[in-house]
C-alpha atoms as a printed R data frame, in Angstrom:
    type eleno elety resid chain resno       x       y       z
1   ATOM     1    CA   UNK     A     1   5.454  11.979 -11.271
2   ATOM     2    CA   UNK     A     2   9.195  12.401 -11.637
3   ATOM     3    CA   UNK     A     3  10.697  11.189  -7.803
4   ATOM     4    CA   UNK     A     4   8.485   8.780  -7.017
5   ATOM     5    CA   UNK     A     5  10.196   5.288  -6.802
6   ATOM     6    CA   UNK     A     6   7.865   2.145  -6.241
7   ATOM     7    CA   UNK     A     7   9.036  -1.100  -5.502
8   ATOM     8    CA   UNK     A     8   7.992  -3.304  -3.186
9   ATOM     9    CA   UNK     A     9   8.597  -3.285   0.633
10  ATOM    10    CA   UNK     A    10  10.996  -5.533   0.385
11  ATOM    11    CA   UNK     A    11  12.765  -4.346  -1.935
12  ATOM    12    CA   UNK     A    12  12.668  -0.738  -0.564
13  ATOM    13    CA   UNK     A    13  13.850  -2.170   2.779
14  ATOM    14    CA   UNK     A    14  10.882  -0.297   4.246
15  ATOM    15    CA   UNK     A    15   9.731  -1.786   7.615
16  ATOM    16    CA   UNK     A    16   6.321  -2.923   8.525
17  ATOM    17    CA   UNK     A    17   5.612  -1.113  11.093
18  ATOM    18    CA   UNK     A    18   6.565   2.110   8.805
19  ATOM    19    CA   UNK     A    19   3.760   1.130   6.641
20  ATOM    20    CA   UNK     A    20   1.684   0.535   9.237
21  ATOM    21    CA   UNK     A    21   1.957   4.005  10.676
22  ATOM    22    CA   UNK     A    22   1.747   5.756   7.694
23  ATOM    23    CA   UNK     A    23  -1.118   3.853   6.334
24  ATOM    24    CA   UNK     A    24  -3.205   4.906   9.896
25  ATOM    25    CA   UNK     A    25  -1.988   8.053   9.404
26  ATOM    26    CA   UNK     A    26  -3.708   8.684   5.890
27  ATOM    27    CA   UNK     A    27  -7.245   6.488   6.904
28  ATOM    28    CA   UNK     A    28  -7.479   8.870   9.976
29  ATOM    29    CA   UNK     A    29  -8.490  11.641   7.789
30  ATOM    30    CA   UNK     A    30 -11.215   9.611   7.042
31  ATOM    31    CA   UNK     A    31 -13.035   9.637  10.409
32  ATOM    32    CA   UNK     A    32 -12.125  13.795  10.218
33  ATOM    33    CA   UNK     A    33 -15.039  13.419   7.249
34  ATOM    34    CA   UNK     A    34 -17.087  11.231   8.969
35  ATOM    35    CA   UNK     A    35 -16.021   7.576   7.543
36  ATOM    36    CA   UNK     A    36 -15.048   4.710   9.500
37  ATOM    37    CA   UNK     A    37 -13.106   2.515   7.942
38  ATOM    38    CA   UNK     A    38 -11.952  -1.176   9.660
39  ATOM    39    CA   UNK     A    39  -8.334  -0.677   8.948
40  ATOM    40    CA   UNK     A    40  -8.237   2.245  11.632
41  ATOM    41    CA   UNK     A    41  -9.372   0.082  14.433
42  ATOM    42    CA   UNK     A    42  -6.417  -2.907  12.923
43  ATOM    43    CA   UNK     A    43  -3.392  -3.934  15.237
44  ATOM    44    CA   UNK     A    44  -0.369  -4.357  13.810
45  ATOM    45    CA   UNK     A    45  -0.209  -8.126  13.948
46  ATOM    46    CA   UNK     A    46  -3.980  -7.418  12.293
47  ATOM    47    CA   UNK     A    47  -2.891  -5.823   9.401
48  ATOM    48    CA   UNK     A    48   0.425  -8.575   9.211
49  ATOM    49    CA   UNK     A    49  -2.487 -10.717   8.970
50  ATOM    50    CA   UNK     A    50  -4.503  -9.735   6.463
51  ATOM    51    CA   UNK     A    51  -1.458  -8.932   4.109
52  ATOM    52    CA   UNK     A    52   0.240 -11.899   4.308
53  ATOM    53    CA   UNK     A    53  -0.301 -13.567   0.978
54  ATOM    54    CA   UNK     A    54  -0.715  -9.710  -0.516
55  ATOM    55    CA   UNK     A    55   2.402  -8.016  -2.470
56  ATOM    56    CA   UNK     A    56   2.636  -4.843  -0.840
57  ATOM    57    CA   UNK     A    57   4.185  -1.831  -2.292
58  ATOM    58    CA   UNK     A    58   5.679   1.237  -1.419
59  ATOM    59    CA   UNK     A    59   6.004   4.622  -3.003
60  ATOM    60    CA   UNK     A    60   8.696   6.442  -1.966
61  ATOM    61    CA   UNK     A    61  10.483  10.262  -2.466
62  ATOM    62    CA   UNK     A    62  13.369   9.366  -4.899
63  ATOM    63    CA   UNK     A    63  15.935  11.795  -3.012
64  ATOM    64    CA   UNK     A    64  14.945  11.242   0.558
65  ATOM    65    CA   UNK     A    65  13.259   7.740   0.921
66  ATOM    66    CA   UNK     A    66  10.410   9.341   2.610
67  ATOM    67    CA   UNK     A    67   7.615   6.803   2.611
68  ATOM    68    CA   UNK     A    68   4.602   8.389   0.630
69  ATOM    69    CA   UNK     A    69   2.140   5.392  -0.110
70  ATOM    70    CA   UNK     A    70   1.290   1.956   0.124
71  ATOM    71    CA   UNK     A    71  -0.853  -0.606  -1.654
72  ATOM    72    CA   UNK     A    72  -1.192  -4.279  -1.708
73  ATOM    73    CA   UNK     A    73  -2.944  -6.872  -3.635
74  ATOM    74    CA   UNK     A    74  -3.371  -9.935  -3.624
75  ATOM    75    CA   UNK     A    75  -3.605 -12.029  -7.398
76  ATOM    76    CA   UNK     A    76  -5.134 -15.659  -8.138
77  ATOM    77    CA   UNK     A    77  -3.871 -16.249 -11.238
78  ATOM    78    CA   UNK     A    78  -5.419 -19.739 -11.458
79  ATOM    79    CA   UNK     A    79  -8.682 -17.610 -10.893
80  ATOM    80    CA   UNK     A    80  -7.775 -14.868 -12.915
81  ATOM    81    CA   UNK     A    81  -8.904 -12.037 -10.451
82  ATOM    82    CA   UNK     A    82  -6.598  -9.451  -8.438
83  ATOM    83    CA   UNK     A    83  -7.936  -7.727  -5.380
84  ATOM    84    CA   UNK     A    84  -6.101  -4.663  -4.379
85  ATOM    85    CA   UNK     A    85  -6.244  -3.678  -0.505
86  ATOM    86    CA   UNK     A    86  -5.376  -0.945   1.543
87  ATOM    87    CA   UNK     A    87  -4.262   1.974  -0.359
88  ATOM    88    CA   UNK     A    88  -2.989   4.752   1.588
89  ATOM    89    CA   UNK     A    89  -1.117   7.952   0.768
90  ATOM    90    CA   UNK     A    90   0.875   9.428   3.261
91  ATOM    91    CA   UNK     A    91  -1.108  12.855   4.507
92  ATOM    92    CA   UNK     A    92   1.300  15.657   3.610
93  ATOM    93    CA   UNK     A    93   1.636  13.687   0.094
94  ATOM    94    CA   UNK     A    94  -1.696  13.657  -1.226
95  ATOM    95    CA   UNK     A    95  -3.000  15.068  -4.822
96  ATOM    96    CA   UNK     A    96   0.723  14.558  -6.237
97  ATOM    97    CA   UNK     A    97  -0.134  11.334  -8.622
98  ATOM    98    CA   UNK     A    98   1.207   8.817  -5.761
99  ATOM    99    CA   UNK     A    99  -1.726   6.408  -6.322
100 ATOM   100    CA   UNK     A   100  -1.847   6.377  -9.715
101 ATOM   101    CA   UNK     A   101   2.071   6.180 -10.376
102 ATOM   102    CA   UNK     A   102   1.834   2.948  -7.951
103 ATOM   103    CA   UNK     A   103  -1.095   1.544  -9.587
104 ATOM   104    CA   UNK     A   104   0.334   1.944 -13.442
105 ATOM   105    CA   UNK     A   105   3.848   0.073 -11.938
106 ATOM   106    CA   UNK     A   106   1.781  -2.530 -10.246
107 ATOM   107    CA   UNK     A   107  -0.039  -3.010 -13.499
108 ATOM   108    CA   UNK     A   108   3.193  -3.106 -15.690
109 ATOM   109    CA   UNK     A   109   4.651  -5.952 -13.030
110 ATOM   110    CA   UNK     A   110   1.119  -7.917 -13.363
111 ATOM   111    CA   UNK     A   111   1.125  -7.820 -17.329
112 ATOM   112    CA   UNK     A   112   4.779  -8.693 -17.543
113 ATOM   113    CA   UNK     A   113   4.414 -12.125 -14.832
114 ATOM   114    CA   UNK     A   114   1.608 -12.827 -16.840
């Protein structure tokens, strides 16, 4: 998974809307098989919503900053649970370990805030 950076939005500098985009972009191909999914039918100021107490990160293409995935969670640590939310690989970046690489970072960050 060598070129993938993940950080999160805010550190990338990614925008919102970018995220937004691309994340409608990848849940369309679930309607092509037949799955509807809530997130599709989302505004913008929807999906601001529903991630605002969520860390959301970004994987992007280490040379070009190309935005390939997202994925947010949200963590009670009080709790102890994490939810994770809205995972989305860009389309033309699927089946290249985008998901996993973000999920093993996101991991790593949990175990090391404790």
């Amino acid at each position: 998974m060598a070129g993938i950076i993940v950080k999160t939005y805010k550190e990338a500098g990614v925008s919102f809307e970018a995220i937004y985009e691309m994340m409608r972009a990848s849940y369309v191909q679930l309607t092509d098989a037949g799955i509807d999914t809530p997130l599709l039918h989302w505004s913008l100021d929807e999906f601001r919503r529903a991630v605002r107490h969520a860390v959301v990160f970004v994987a992007l293409e280490a040379e070009t900053g190309e935005l390939l995935g997202t994925h947010s969670f949200t963590a009670n640590r009080e709790r102890g649970y994490m939810h994770g939310f809205c995972l989305a690989i860009a389309p033309n970046a699927k089946r290249r370990g985008i998901a996993t690489r973000m999920l093993e970072v996101e991991a790593e960050r949990i175990r090391n805030a404790g």
